[in-house]
PDB file of C-alpha atoms in Angstrom:
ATOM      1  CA  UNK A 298      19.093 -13.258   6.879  1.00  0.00           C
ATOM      2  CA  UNK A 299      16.573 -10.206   6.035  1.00  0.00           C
ATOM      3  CA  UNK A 300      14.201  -9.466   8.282  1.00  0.00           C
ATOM      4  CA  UNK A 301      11.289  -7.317   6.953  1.00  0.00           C
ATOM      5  CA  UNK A 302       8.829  -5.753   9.486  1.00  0.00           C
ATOM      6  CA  UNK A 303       5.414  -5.651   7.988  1.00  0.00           C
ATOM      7  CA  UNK A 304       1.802  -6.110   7.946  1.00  0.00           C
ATOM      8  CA  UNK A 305       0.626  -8.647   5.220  1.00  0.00           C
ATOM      9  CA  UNK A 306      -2.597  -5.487   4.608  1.00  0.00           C
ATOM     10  CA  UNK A 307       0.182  -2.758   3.872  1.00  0.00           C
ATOM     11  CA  UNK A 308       0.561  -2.089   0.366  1.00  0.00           C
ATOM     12  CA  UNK A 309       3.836  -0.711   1.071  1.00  0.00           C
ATOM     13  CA  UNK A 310       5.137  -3.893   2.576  1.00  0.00           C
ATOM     14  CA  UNK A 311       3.709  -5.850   0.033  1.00  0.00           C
ATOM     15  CA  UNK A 312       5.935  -3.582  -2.502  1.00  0.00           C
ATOM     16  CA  UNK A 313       9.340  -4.742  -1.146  1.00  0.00           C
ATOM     17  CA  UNK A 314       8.023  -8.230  -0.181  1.00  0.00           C
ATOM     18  CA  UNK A 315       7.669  -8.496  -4.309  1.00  0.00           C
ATOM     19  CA  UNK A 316      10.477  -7.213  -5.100  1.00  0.00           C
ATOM     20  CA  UNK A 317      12.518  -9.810  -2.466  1.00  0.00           C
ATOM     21  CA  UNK A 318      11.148 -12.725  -4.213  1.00  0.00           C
ATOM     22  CA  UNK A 319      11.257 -11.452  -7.559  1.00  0.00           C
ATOM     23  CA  UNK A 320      14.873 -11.301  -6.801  1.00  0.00           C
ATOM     24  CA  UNK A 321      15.198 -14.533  -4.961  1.00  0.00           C
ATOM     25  CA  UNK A 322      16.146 -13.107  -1.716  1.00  0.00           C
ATOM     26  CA  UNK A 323      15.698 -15.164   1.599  1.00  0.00           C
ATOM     27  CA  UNK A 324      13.989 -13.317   4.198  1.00  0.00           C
ATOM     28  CA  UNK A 325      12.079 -13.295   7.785  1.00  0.00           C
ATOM     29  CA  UNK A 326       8.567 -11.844   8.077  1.00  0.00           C
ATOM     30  CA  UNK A 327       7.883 -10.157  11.288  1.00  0.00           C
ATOM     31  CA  UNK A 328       4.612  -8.298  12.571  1.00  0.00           C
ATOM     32  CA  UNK A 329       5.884  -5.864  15.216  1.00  0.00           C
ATOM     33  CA  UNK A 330       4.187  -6.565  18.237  1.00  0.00           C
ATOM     34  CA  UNK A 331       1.206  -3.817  19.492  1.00  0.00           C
ATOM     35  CA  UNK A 332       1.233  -2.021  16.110  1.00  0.00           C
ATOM     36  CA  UNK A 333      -1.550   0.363  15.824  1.00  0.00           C
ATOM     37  CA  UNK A 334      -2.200  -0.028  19.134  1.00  0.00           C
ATOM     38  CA  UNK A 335       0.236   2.492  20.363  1.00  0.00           C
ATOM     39  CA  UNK A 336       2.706   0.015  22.052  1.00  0.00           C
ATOM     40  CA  UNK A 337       5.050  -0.167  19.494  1.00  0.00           C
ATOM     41  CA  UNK A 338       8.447  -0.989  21.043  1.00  0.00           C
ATOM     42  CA  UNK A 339      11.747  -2.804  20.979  1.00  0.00           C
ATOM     43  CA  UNK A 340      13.998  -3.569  17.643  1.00  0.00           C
ATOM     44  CA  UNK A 341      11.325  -2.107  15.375  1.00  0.00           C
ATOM     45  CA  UNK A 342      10.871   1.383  16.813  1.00  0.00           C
ATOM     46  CA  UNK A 343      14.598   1.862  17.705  1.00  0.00           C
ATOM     47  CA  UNK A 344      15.097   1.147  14.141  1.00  0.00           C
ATOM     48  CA  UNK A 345      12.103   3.805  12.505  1.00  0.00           C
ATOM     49  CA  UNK A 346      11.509   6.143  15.159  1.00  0.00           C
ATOM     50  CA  UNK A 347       7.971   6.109  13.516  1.00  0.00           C
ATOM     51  CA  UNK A 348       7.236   3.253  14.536  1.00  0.00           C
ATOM     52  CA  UNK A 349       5.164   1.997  10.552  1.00  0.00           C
ATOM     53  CA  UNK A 350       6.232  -0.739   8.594  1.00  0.00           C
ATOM     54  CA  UNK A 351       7.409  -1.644   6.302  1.00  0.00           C
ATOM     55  CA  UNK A 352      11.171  -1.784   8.231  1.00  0.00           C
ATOM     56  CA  UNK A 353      13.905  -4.147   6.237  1.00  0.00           C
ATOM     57  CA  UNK A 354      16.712  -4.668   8.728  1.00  0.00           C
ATOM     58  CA  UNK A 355      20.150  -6.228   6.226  1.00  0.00           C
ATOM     59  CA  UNK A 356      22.727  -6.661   9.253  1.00  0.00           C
ATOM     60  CA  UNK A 357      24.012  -3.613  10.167  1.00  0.00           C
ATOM     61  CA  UNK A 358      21.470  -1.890   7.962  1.00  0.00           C
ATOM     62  CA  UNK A 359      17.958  -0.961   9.060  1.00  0.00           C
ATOM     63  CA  UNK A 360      16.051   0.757   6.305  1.00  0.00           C
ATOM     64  CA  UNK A 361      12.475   2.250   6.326  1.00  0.00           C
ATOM     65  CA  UNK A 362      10.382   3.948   3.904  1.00  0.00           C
ATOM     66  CA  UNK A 363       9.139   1.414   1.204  1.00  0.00           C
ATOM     67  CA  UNK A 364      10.471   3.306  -1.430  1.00  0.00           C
ATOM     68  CA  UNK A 365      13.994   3.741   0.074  1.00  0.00           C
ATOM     69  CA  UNK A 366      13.550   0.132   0.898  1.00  0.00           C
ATOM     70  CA  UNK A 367      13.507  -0.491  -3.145  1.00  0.00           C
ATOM     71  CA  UNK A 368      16.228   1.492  -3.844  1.00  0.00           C
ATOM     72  CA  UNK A 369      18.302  -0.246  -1.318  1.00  0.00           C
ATOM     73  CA  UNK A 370      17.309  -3.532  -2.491  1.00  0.00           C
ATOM     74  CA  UNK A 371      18.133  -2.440  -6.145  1.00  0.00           C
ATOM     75  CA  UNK A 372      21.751  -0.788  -5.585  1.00  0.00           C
ATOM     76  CA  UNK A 373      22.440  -3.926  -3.106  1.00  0.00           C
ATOM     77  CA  UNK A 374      20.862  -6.889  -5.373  1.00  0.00           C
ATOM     78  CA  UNK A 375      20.777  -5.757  -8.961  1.00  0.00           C
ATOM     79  CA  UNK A 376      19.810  -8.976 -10.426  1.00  0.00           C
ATOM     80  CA  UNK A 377      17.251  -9.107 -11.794  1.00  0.00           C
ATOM     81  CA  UNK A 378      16.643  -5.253 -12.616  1.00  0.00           C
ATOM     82  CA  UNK A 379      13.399  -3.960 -11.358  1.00  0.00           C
ATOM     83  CA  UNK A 380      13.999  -0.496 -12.840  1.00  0.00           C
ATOM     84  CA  UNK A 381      13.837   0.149 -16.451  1.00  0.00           C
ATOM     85  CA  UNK A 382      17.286   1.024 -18.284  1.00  0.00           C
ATOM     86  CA  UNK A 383      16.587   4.421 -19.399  1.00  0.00           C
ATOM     87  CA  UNK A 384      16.407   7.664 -17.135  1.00  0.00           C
ATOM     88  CA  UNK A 385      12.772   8.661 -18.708  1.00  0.00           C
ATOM     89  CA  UNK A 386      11.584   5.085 -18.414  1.00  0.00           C
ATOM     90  CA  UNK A 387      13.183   4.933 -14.366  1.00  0.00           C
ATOM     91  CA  UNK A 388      11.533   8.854 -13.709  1.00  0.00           C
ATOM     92  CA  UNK A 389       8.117   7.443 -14.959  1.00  0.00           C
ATOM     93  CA  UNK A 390       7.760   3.853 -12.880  1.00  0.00           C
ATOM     94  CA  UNK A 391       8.446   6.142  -9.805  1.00  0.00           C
ATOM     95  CA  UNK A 392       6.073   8.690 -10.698  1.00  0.00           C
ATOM     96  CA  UNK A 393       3.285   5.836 -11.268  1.00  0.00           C
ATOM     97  CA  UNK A 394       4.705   4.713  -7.737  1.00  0.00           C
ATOM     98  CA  UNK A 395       4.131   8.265  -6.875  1.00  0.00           C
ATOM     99  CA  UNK A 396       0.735   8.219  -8.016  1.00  0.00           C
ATOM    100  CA  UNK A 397      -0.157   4.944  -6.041  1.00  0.00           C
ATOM    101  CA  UNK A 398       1.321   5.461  -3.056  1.00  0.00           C
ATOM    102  CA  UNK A 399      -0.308   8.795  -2.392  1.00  0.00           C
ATOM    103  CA  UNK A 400      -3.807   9.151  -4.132  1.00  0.00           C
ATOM    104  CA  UNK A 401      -4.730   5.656  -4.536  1.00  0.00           C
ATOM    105  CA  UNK A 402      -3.278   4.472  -1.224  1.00  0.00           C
ATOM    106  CA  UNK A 403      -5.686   7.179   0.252  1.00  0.00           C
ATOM    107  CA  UNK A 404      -8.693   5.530  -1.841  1.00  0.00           C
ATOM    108  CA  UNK A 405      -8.507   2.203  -0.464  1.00  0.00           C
ATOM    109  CA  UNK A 406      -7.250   2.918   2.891  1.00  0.00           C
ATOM    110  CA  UNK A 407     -10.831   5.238   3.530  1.00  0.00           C
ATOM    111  CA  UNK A 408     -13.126   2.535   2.097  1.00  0.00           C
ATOM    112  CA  UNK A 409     -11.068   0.018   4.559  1.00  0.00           C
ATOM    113  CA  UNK A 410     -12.197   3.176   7.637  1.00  0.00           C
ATOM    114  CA  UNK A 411     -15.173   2.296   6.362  1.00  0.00           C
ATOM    115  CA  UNK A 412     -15.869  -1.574   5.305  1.00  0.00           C
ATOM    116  CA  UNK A 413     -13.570  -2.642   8.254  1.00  0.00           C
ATOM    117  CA  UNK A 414     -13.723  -0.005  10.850  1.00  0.00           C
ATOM    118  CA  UNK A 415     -17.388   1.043  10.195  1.00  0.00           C
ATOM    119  CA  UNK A 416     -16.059   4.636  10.966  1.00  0.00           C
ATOM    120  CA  UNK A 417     -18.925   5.774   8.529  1.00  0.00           C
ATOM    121  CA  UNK A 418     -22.226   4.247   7.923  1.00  0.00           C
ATOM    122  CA  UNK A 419     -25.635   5.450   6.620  1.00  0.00           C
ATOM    123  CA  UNK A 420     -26.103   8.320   3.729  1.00  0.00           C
ATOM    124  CA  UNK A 421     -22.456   9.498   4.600  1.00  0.00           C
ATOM    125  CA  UNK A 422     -20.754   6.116   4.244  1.00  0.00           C
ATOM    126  CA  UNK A 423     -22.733   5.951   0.794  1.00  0.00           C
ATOM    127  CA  UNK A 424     -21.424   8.893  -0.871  1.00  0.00           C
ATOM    128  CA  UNK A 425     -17.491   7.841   0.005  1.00  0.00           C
ATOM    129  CA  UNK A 426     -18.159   4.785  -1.146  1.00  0.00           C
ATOM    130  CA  UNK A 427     -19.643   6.594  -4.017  1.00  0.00           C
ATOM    131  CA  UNK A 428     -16.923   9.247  -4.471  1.00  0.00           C
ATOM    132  CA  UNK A 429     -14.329   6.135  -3.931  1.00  0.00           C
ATOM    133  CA  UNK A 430     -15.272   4.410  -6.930  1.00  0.00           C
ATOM    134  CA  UNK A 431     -15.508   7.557  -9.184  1.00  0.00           C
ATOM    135  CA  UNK A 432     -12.006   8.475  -8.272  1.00  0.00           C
ATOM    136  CA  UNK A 433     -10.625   4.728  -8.537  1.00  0.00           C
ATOM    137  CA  UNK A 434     -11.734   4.926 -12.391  1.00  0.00           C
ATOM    138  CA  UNK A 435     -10.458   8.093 -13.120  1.00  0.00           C
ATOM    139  CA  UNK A 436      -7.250   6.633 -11.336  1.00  0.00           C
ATOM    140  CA  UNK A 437      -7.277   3.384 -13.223  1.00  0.00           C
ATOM    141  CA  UNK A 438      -7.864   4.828 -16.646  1.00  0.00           C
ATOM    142  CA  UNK A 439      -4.526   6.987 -15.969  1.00  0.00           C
ATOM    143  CA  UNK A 440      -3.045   3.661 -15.294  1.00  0.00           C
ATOM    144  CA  UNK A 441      -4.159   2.150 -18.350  1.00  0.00           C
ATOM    145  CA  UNK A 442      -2.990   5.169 -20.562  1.00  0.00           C
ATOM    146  CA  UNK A 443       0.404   4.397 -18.250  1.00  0.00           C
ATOM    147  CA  UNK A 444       0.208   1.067 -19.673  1.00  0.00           C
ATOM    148  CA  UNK A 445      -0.276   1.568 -23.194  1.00  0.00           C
ATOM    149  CA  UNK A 446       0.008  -1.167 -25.324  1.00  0.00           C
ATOM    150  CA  UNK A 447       2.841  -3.204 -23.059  1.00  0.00           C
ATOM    151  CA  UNK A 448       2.532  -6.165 -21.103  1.00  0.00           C
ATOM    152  CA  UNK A 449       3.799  -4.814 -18.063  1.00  0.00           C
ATOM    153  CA  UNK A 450       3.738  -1.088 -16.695  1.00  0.00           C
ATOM    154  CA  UNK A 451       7.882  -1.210 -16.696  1.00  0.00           C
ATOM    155  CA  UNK A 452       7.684  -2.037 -20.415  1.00  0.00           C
ATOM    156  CA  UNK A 453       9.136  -5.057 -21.382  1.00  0.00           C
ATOM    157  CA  UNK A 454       9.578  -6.906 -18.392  1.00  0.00           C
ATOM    158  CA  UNK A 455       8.054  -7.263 -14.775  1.00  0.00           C
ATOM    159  CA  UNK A 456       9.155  -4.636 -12.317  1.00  0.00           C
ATOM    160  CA  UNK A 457       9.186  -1.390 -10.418  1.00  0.00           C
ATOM    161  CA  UNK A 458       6.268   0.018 -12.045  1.00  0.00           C
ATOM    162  CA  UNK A 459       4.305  -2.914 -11.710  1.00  0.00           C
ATOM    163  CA  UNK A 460       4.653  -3.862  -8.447  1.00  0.00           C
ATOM    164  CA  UNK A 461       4.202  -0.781  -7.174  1.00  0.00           C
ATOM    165  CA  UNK A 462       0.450  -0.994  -8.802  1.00  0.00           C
ATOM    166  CA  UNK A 463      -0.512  -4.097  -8.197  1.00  0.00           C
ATOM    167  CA  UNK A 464      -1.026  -3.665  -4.293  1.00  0.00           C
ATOM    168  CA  UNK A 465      -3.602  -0.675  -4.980  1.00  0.00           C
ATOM    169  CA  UNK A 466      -5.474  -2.439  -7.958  1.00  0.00           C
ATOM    170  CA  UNK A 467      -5.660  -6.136  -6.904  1.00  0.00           C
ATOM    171  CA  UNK A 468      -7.409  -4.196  -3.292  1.00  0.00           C
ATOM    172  CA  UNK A 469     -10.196  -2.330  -5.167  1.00  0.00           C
ATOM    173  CA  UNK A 470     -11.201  -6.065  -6.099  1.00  0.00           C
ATOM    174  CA  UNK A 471     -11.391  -6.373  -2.475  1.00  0.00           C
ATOM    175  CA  UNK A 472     -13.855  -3.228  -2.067  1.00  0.00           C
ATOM    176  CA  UNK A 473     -15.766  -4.208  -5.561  1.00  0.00           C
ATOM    177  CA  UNK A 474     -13.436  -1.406  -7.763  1.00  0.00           C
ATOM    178  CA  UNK A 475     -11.598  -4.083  -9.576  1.00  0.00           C
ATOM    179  CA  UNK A 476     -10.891  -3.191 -13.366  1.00  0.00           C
ATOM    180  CA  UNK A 477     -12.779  -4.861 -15.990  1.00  0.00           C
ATOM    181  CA  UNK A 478     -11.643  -8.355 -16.810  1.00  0.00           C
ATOM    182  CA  UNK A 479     -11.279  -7.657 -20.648  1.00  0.00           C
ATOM    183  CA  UNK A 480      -9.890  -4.023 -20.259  1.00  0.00           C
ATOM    184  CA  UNK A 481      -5.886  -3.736 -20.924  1.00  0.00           C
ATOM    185  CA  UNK A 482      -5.699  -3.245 -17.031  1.00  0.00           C
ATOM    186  CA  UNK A 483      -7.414  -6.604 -15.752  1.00  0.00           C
ATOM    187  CA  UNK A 484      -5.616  -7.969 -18.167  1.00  0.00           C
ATOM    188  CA  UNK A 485      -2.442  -7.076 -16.981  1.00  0.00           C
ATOM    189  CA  UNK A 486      -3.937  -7.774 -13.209  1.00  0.00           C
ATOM    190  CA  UNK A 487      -4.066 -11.525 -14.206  1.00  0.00           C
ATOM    191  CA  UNK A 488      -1.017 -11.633 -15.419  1.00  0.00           C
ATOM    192  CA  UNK A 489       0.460  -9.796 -12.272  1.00  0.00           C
ATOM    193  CA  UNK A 490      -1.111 -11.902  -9.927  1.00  0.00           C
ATOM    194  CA  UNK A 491      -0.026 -15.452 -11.884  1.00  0.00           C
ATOM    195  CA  UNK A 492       3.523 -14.491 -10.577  1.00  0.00           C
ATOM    196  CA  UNK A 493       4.833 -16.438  -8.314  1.00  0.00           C
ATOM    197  CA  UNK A 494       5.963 -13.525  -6.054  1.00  0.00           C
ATOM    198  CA  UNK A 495       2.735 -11.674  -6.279  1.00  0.00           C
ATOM    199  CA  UNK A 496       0.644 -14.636  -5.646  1.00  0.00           C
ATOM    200  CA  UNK A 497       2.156 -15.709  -2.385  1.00  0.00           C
ATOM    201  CA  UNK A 498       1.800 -12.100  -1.115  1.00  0.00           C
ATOM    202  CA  UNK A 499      -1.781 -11.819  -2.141  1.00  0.00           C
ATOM    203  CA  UNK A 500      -2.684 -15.010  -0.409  1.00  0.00           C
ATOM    204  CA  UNK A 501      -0.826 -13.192   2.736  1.00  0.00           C
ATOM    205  CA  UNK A 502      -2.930 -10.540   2.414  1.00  0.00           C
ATOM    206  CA  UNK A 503      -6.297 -12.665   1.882  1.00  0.00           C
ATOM    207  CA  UNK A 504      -5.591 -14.354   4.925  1.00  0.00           C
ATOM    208  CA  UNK A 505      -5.245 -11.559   6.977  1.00  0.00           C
ATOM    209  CA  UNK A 506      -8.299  -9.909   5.788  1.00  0.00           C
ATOM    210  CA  UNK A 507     -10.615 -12.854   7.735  1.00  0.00           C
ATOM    211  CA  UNK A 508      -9.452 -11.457  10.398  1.00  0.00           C
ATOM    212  CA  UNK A 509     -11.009  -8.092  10.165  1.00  0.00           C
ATOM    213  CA  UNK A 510     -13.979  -9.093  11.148  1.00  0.00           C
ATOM    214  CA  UNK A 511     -13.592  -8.295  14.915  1.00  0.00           C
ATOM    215  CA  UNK A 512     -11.430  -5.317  13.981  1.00  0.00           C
ATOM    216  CA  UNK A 513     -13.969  -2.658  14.573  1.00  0.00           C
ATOM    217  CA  UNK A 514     -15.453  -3.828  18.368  1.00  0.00           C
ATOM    218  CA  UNK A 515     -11.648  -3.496  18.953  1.00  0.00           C
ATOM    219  CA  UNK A 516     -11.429  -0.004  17.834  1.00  0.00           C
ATOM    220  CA  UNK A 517     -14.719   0.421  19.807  1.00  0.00           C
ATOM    221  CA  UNK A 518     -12.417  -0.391  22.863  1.00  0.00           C
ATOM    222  CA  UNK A 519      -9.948   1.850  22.351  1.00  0.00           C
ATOM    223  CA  UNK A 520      -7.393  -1.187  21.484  1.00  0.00           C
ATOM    224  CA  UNK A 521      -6.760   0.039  18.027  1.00  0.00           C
ATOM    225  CA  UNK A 522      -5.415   3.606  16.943  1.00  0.00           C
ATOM    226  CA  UNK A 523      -5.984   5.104  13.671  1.00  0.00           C
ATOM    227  CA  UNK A 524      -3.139   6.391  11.554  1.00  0.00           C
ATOM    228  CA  UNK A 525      -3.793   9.589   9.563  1.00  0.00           C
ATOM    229  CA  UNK A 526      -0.959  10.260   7.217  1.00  0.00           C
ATOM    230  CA  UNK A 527      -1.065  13.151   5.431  1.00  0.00           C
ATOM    231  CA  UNK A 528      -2.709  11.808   2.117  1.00  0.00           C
ATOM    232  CA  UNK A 529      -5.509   9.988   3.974  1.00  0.00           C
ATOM    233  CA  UNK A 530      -6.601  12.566   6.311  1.00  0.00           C
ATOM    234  CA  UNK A 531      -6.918  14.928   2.548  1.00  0.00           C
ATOM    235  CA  UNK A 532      -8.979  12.316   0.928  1.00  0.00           C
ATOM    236  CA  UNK A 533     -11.353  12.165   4.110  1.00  0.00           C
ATOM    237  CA  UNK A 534     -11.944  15.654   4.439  1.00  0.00           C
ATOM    238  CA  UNK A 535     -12.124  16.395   0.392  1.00  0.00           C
ATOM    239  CA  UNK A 536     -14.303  13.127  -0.002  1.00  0.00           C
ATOM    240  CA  UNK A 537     -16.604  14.570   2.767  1.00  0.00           C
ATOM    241  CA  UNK A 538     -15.503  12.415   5.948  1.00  0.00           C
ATOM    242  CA  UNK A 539     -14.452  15.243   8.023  1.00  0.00           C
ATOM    243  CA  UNK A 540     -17.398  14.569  10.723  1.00  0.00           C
ATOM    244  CA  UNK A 541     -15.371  10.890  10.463  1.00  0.00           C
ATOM    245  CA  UNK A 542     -11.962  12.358  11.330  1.00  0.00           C
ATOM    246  CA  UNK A 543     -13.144  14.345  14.019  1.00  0.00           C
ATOM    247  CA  UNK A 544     -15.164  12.085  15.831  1.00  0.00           C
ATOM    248  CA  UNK A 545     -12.195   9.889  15.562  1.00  0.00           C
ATOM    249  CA  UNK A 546     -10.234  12.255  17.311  1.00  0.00           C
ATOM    250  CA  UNK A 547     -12.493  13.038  20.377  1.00  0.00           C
ATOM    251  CA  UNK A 548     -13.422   9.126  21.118  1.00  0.00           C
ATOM    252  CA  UNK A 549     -10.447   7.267  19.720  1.00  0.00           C
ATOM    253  CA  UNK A 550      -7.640   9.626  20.066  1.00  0.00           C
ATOM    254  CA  UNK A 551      -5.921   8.930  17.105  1.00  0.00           C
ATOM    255  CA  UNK A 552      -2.494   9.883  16.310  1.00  0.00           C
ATOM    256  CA  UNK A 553      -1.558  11.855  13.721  1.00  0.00           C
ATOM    257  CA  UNK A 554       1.599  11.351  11.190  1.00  0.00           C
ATOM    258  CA  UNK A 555       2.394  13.217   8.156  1.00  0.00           C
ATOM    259  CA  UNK A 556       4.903  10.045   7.042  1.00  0.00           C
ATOM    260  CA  UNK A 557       4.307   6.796   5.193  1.00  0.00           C
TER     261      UNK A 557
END
């Protein structure tokens, strides 16, 4: 049995957990136990010193990185193909995973410091809201040019490109970025999210969302650290959050990591 260490909120978990059930692959969920808390231990940490998830653990195997995690799930189960045939066609998907996984990722995951976290509030958690949804346009009409006139972003068929999206864009719904309904790009969102495999792992991640609600007294606490990779801490400081990153560092003591 696979075992996949995650968080149902990571958009890089909910990659590979697509791509398991697109495939039809049996596997256990896990939530490692004090995640962002700093008390990380056991299994999960011996297996990515980094101690972030998503982890996929295949017997002997244990795999982190969701990206390597798709590769190894596409050399080990190639049926059915979630990369494109051609070289140009595989070099694209990735670069639209690329794309995602770095500048969008950053997007969503500042808007969650503030919605959830309430690491900003007033003017200042005005303009990134403000600056978040001017950049989540520009990124989604990129995504729509990426799209063209296909049905999915991989061209013919459901796979690496679009699930690699679909974490990003069905989350700005969350945060009131969506894409327009009618546009090529909502379009494609509804038919994305009818999938079986990307339904279940949206209601995952719905369900854990209810309970961010108590999230920020938490962090209040200091019960929760924050995790500034590389990406995120740029979009704070170029978005204007830098008073938010360094207040964070005197009273919460965040961690810093450059990895995702």
């Amino acid at each position: 049995m696979i075992t996949l260490y995650e968080h149902p909120l990571s958009p890089y978990a909910q990659k590979v957990k697509i791509a398991l059930r697109e495939k039809g692959l049996g596997f256990e969920l896990k939530v490692p136990g004090g995640i962002g808390a700093g008390g990380a231990a056991g299994e999960f940490v011996e297996a990515n010193p980094r101690a972030e998830v998503p982890l996929l653990i295949d017997g002997n195997a244990h795999i982190f990185d969701s990206t390597i995690i798709l590769e190894y799930i596409e050399d080990k189960w190639p049926t059915p193909p979630m990369l494109p045939q051609t070289p140009l066609e595989r070099a694209r998907v990735r670069m639209i995973e690329d794309v995602c996984d770095t500048h969008y990722e950053a997007i969503n995951w500042g808007l969650g410091e503030i919605s959830w976290f309430r690491r900003a509030e007033g003017a200042l958690a005005e303009t990134l809201r403000e600056r978040a949804a001017e950049q989540t346009e520009k990124l989604q009409a990129w995504l729509e040019r990426q799209l063209g006139k296909s049905d999915w972003f991989n061209g013919s068929s459901f796979g690496w490109g679009d699930l690699s999206v679909v974490p990003y864009v069905n989350a700005s719904i969350g945060f009131g970025n969506g894409p327009d309904e009618g546009s090529a790009l909502g379009r494609w969102l509804a038919r994305t999210r009818a999938r079986e495999s990307v339904a279940l792992t949206v209601k995952e991640a719905a369900a854990s969302i209810a309970g961010m609600e108590v999230i920020a007294g938490v962090l209040d606490q200091g019960l929760f650290k924050r995790e500034y990779r590389d990406h995120r801490l740029e979009w704070m400081v170029k978005s204007g959050g830098i008073d938010v990153v360094l207040k964070g560092i005197e009273k919460q003591n965040i961690r810093f990591t450059e990895f995702e």
